[in-house]
PDB file of C-alpha atoms in Angstrom:
ATOM      1  CA  MET E 171       7.708  26.917   0.282  1.00 48.00           C
ATOM      2  CA  THR E 172       6.823  24.333  -2.329  1.00 47.00           C
ATOM      3  CA  LEU E 173       9.571  22.235  -3.850  1.00 48.00           C
ATOM      4  CA  PRO E 174       9.330  20.251  -7.075  1.00 50.00           C
ATOM      5  CA  VAL E 175       8.936  16.875  -5.370  1.00 55.00           C
ATOM      6  CA  SER E 176       8.730  13.829  -7.580  1.00 62.00           C
ATOM      7  CA  GLY E 177       7.706  10.781  -5.657  1.00 78.00           C
ATOM      8  CA  HIS E 178       7.650  10.838  -1.888  1.00 92.00           C
ATOM      9  CA  VAL E 179       9.819  12.364   0.798  1.00 94.00           C
ATOM     10  CA  VAL E 180      10.282   9.571   3.326  1.00 97.00           C
ATOM     11  CA  LEU E 181      11.624  10.090   6.836  1.00 97.00           C
ATOM     12  CA  VAL E 182      13.519   7.193   8.420  1.00 98.00           C
ATOM     13  CA  GLY E 183      15.510   6.913  11.609  1.00 96.00           C
ATOM     14  CA  PRO E 184      15.503   5.467  15.078  1.00 94.00           C
ATOM     15  CA  MET E 185      12.655   5.678  17.534  1.00 88.00           C
ATOM     16  CA  ALA E 186      12.273   9.182  19.014  1.00 88.00           C
ATOM     17  CA  SER E 187      14.101  10.886  16.154  1.00 92.00           C
ATOM     18  CA  GLY E 188      11.033  13.034  15.478  1.00 91.00           C
ATOM     19  CA  LYS E 189       9.815  11.565  12.201  1.00 94.00           C
ATOM     20  CA  SER E 190       6.127  12.205  12.889  1.00 93.00           C
ATOM     21  CA  ALA E 191       6.460  15.693  14.373  1.00 93.00           C
ATOM     22  CA  VAL E 192       8.993  16.845  11.784  1.00 94.00           C
ATOM     23  CA  GLY E 193       7.040  15.187   8.992  1.00 95.00           C
ATOM     24  CA  GLU E 194       3.928  17.183   9.831  1.00 95.00           C
ATOM     25  CA  ILE E 195       5.787  20.494   9.586  1.00 94.00           C
ATOM     26  CA  LEU E 196       7.765  19.479   6.505  1.00 93.00           C
ATOM     27  CA  ALA E 197       4.625  18.313   4.690  1.00 92.00           C
ATOM     28  CA  ARG E 198       2.977  21.665   5.339  1.00 91.00           C
ATOM     29  CA  ARG E 199       6.056  23.513   4.053  1.00 88.00           C
ATOM     30  CA  LEU E 200       6.211  21.383   0.916  1.00 87.00           C
ATOM     31  CA  GLY E 201       2.490  21.619   0.226  1.00 86.00           C
ATOM     32  CA  LEU E 202       2.095  17.851   0.593  1.00 90.00           C
ATOM     33  CA  SER E 203       0.066  15.637   2.860  1.00 94.00           C
ATOM     34  CA  LEU E 204       1.647  13.687   5.695  1.00 97.00           C
ATOM     35  CA  VAL E 205       1.264   9.927   5.825  1.00 97.00           C
ATOM     36  CA  ASP E 206       2.272   8.573   9.239  1.00 97.00           C
ATOM     37  CA  LEU E 207       2.757   4.801   9.023  1.00 97.00           C
ATOM     38  CA  ASP E 208       2.201   4.271  12.747  1.00 93.00           C
ATOM     39  CA  GLN E 209      -1.105   6.107  12.423  1.00 95.00           C
ATOM     40  CA  LEU E 210      -2.105   3.946   9.437  1.00 96.00           C
ATOM     41  CA  VAL E 211      -1.299   0.767  11.364  1.00 96.00           C
ATOM     42  CA  SER E 212      -3.216   2.045  14.410  1.00 94.00           C
ATOM     43  CA  GLU E 213      -6.245   2.953  12.320  1.00 96.00           C
ATOM     44  CA  GLN E 214      -6.379  -0.546  10.856  1.00 95.00           C
ATOM     45  CA  HIS E 215      -5.272  -2.668  13.826  1.00 95.00           C
ATOM     46  CA  GLY E 216      -5.798  -0.582  16.961  1.00 94.00           C
ATOM     47  CA  PRO E 217      -3.160   0.861  19.279  1.00 92.00           C
ATOM     48  CA  ILE E 218       0.301  -0.400  18.413  1.00 90.00           C
ATOM     49  CA  PRO E 219       1.327  -1.513  21.935  1.00 87.00           C
ATOM     50  CA  GLU E 220      -1.759  -3.712  22.209  1.00 91.00           C
ATOM     51  CA  PHE E 221      -1.423  -5.076  18.662  1.00 93.00           C
ATOM     52  CA  PHE E 222       2.247  -5.794  19.300  1.00 87.00           C
ATOM     53  CA  ALA E 223       1.477  -7.553  22.605  1.00 88.00           C
ATOM     54  CA  GLN E 224      -1.339  -9.662  21.153  1.00 94.00           C
ATOM     55  CA  HIS E 225       0.148 -10.572  17.777  1.00 96.00           C
ATOM     56  CA  GLY E 226       3.912 -10.126  18.143  1.00 93.00           C
ATOM     57  CA  GLU E 227       6.577  -8.248  16.285  1.00 91.00           C
ATOM     58  CA  ALA E 228       6.307 -10.280  13.056  1.00 94.00           C
ATOM     59  CA  ALA E 229       2.614  -9.391  12.648  1.00 96.00           C
ATOM     60  CA  PHE E 230       3.366  -5.756  13.424  1.00 95.00           C
ATOM     61  CA  ARG E 231       6.167  -5.665  10.828  1.00 95.00           C
ATOM     62  CA  ALA E 232       3.827  -7.190   8.224  1.00 97.00           C
ATOM     63  CA  ALA E 233       1.193  -4.532   8.989  1.00 97.00           C
ATOM     64  CA  GLU E 234       3.869  -1.818   8.829  1.00 96.00           C
ATOM     65  CA  SER E 235       5.092  -3.108   5.445  1.00 97.00           C
ATOM     66  CA  ALA E 236       1.538  -3.152   4.078  1.00 97.00           C
ATOM     67  CA  ALA E 237       1.040   0.436   5.283  1.00 97.00           C
ATOM     68  CA  LEU E 238       4.284   1.504   3.578  1.00 98.00           C
ATOM     69  CA  ILE E 239       3.230  -0.013   0.252  1.00 97.00           C
ATOM     70  CA  ARG E 240      -0.189   1.702   0.492  1.00 96.00           C
ATOM     71  CA  ALA E 241       1.499   5.020   1.216  1.00 97.00           C
ATOM     72  CA  LEU E 242       3.998   4.655  -1.636  1.00 96.00           C
ATOM     73  CA  ASP E 243       1.169   3.784  -4.033  1.00 95.00           C
ATOM     74  CA  GLY E 244      -0.574   7.063  -3.174  1.00 94.00           C
ATOM     75  CA  PRO E 245       0.053  10.598  -4.408  1.00 93.00           C
ATOM     76  CA  PRO E 246       3.355  12.318  -3.522  1.00 92.00           C
ATOM     77  CA  SER E 247       3.530  12.957   0.211  1.00 94.00           C
ATOM     78  CA  VAL E 248       5.813  13.138   3.193  1.00 95.00           C
ATOM     79  CA  ILE E 249       5.883   9.704   4.814  1.00 97.00           C
ATOM     80  CA  ALA E 250       6.878   9.328   8.465  1.00 97.00           C
ATOM     81  CA  THR E 251       7.942   5.715   8.937  1.00 97.00           C
ATOM     82  CA  GLY E 252       8.315   3.612  12.025  1.00 92.00           C
ATOM     83  CA  GLY E 253      11.868   3.016  13.184  1.00 92.00           C
ATOM     84  CA  GLY E 254      11.843  -0.608  12.058  1.00 94.00           C
ATOM     85  CA  VAL E 255      10.457  -0.167   8.555  1.00 97.00           C
ATOM     86  CA  VAL E 256      13.960  -0.665   7.139  1.00 97.00           C
ATOM     87  CA  LEU E 257      14.244  -4.183   8.567  1.00 97.00           C
ATOM     88  CA  ALA E 258      12.449  -5.756   5.592  1.00 97.00           C
ATOM     89  CA  ALA E 259      14.497  -5.972   2.398  1.00 97.00           C
ATOM     90  CA  ALA E 260      11.314  -5.470   0.354  1.00 98.00           C
ATOM     91  CA  ASN E 261      10.670  -2.182   2.161  1.00 98.00           C
ATOM     92  CA  ARG E 262      14.203  -0.971   1.510  1.00 98.00           C
ATOM     93  CA  GLU E 263      13.779  -1.831  -2.161  1.00 97.00           C
ATOM     94  CA  ALA E 264      10.424  -0.021  -2.304  1.00 97.00           C
ATOM     95  CA  LEU E 265      12.049   3.129  -0.867  1.00 96.00           C
ATOM     96  CA  ALA E 266      14.815   3.235  -3.501  1.00 93.00           C
ATOM     97  CA  PRO E 267      13.109   5.519  -6.052  1.00 92.00           C
ATOM     98  CA  HIS E 268      12.115   8.098  -3.435  1.00 93.00           C
ATOM     99  CA  THR E 269      13.819  10.878  -1.517  1.00 92.00           C
ATOM    100  CA  VAL E 270      14.658   9.261   1.821  1.00 95.00           C
ATOM    101  CA  ILE E 271      15.920  11.390   4.677  1.00 95.00           C
ATOM    102  CA  LYS E 272      17.540   9.804   7.701  1.00 96.00           C
ATOM    103  CA  LEU E 273      17.023  11.671  10.957  1.00 95.00           C
ATOM    104  CA  ASP E 274      20.059  11.132  13.183  1.00 94.00           C
ATOM    105  CA  ILE E 275      19.910  11.561  16.953  1.00 92.00           C
ATOM    106  CA  THR E 276      22.263  10.744  19.786  1.00 91.00           C
ATOM    107  CA  ALA E 277      21.498   8.444  22.703  1.00 88.00           C
ATOM    108  CA  ALA E 278      21.410  11.508  24.973  1.00 87.00           C
ATOM    109  CA  THR E 279      18.679  13.087  22.840  1.00 88.00           C
ATOM    110  CA  ALA E 280      16.789   9.802  22.736  1.00 84.00           C
ATOM    111  CA  ALA E 281      17.008   9.525  26.525  1.00 81.00           C
ATOM    112  CA  LYS E 282      15.531  12.993  26.904  1.00 82.00           C
ATOM    113  CA  ARG E 283      12.710  12.286  24.464  1.00 80.00           C
ATOM    114  CA  LEU E 284      11.918   8.832  25.851  1.00 77.00           C
ATOM    115  CA  THR E 285      11.671   9.751  29.536  1.00 68.00           C
ATOM    116  CA  GLU E 286       7.911  10.184  29.388  1.00 56.00           C
ATOM    117  CA  ASP E 287       7.154   7.742  26.556  1.00 56.00           C
ATOM    118  CA  THR E 288       6.038   4.320  27.718  1.00 55.00           C
ATOM    119  CA  THR E 289       4.303   3.249  24.516  1.00 62.00           C
ATOM    120  CA  ARG E 290       7.219   1.641  22.663  1.00 63.00           C
ATOM    121  CA  PRO E 291       7.092  -2.146  23.053  1.00 60.00           C
ATOM    122  CA  LEU E 292      10.725  -2.732  22.105  1.00 59.00           C
ATOM    123  CA  LEU E 293      11.888  -0.389  24.872  1.00 64.00           C
ATOM    124  CA  ALA E 294       9.998  -2.050  27.717  1.00 65.00           C
ATOM    125  CA  GLY E 295      12.280  -3.051  30.560  1.00 64.00           C
ATOM    126  CA  ASP E 296      14.678  -1.652  33.086  1.00 65.00           C
ATOM    127  CA  ASP E 297      16.895   0.389  30.769  1.00 76.00           C
ATOM    128  CA  PRO E 298      15.037   1.776  27.741  1.00 77.00           C
ATOM    129  CA  VAL E 299      17.990   3.940  26.686  1.00 82.00           C
ATOM    130  CA  ALA E 300      20.298   0.912  26.519  1.00 84.00           C
ATOM    131  CA  ALA E 301      17.635  -0.927  24.518  1.00 82.00           C
ATOM    132  CA  TRP E 302      17.259   2.110  22.237  1.00 87.00           C
ATOM    133  CA  SER E 303      21.040   2.296  21.718  1.00 88.00           C
ATOM    134  CA  ALA E 304      21.299  -1.379  20.780  1.00 90.00           C
ATOM    135  CA  ILE E 305      18.369  -1.168  18.361  1.00 89.00           C
ATOM    136  CA  ALA E 306      19.606   2.086  16.791  1.00 92.00           C
ATOM    137  CA  ALA E 307      23.114   0.666  16.309  1.00 94.00           C
ATOM    138  CA  ALA E 308      21.783  -2.511  14.702  1.00 95.00           C
ATOM    139  CA  ARG E 309      19.552  -0.569  12.301  1.00 95.00           C
ATOM    140  CA  GLU E 310      22.018   2.204  11.420  1.00 97.00           C
ATOM    141  CA  PRO E 311      23.479   0.424   8.362  1.00 97.00           C
ATOM    142  CA  LEU E 312      19.949  -0.091   7.010  1.00 97.00           C
ATOM    143  CA  TYR E 313      19.012   3.568   7.495  1.00 97.00           C
ATOM    144  CA  SER E 314      22.209   4.573   5.705  1.00 96.00           C
ATOM    145  CA  GLU E 315      21.498   2.102   2.895  1.00 97.00           C
ATOM    146  CA  VAL E 316      18.148   3.707   2.033  1.00 97.00           C
ATOM    147  CA  ALA E 317      18.931   7.344   2.809  1.00 95.00           C
ATOM    148  CA  THR E 318      19.556   9.860   0.075  1.00 92.00           C
ATOM    149  CA  HIS E 319      20.177  12.530   2.743  1.00 91.00           C
ATOM    150  CA  ALA E 320      20.894  12.620   6.479  1.00 91.00           C
ATOM    151  CA  VAL E 321      20.061  15.403   8.895  1.00 90.00           C
ATOM    152  CA  ALA E 322      21.006  15.797  12.546  1.00 89.00           C
ATOM    153  CA  ALA E 323      17.754  15.810  14.486  1.00 90.00           C
ATOM    154  CA  ASP E 324      19.089  16.631  17.938  1.00 88.00           C
ATOM    155  CA  ALA E 325      17.872  20.231  17.743  1.00 77.00           C
ATOM    156  CA  GLU E 326      15.215  21.318  20.169  1.00 75.00           C
ATOM    157  CA  GLY E 327      11.898  21.428  18.433  1.00 84.00           C
ATOM    158  CA  ALA E 328      10.510  19.897  15.287  1.00 89.00           C
ATOM    159  CA  GLU E 329      10.391  23.320  13.623  1.00 91.00           C
ATOM    160  CA  ALA E 330      14.196  23.660  13.687  1.00 88.00           C
ATOM    161  CA  ILE E 331      14.646  20.152  12.310  1.00 89.00           C
ATOM    162  CA  ALA E 332      12.066  20.749   9.563  1.00 90.00           C
ATOM    163  CA  THR E 333      13.924  23.942   8.625  1.00 86.00           C
ATOM    164  CA  ALA E 334      17.172  21.965   8.303  1.00 83.00           C
ATOM    165  CA  LEU E 335      15.362  19.375   6.157  1.00 85.00           C
ATOM    166  CA  ALA E 336      13.851  22.021   3.915  1.00 82.00           C
ATOM    167  CA  THR E 337      17.335  23.468   3.390  1.00 81.00           C
ATOM    168  CA  VAL E 338      18.736  20.054   2.458  1.00 79.00           C
ATOM    169  CA  LEU E 339      15.857  19.404   0.061  1.00 82.00           C
ATOM    170  CA  THR E 340      16.128  22.838  -1.535  1.00 77.00           C
ATOM    171  CA  LYS E 341      19.845  22.291  -2.210  1.00 75.00           C
ATOM    172  CA  SER E 342      19.180  18.799  -3.527  1.00 68.00           C
ATOM    173  CA  PHE E 343      16.413  19.843  -5.909  1.00 61.00           C
ATOM    174  CA  THR E 344      18.424  22.854  -7.088  1.00 54.00           C
ATOM    175  CA  GLN E 345      21.381  20.588  -7.891  1.00 56.00           C
ATOM    176  CA  GLU E 346      19.092  18.146  -9.728  1.00 54.00           C
ATOM    177  CA  GLU E 347      17.680  20.956 -11.864  1.00 50.00           C
ATOM    178  CA  LYS E 348      21.212  22.062 -12.833  1.00 51.00           C
ATOM    179  CA  ALA E 349      22.238  18.521 -13.824  1.00 47.00           C
TER     180      ALA E 349
END
């Protein structure tokens, strides 16, 4: 399926919401390339956990913002962001002209997805699910601010979530054409 995408389709949401996995499938369905911001940062600065540990969160956020601007300056694509990309006001402003989809997940889904993931610096500690919940709650208003659409991403498998996204986008683009 190819939709008439103008600009980028940007996926935002908390850590473990499936932005990268879903983005890959959605990009293929839309006939676009996938730009994964975490991958861009890693390619330029090395593995994120090490970069984060050596240079701190502020340096990581600056690298993430630079990657977002590079991605938005490129041809239309599906962009999978990092969970904290919405923290910078300049990033939120840069996302405004694009189709931004917020992937929503519950703490229970996050707990299931995070059980084997030890690569997220902000979740290091005794209770990563509690840390995830606090971070997700703090960022929720920012995700909602930039989102043009929201999709529940608790389904099992990125394919099911990508299908839900494609449905939302199809309805959105159909409504835009009628307007």
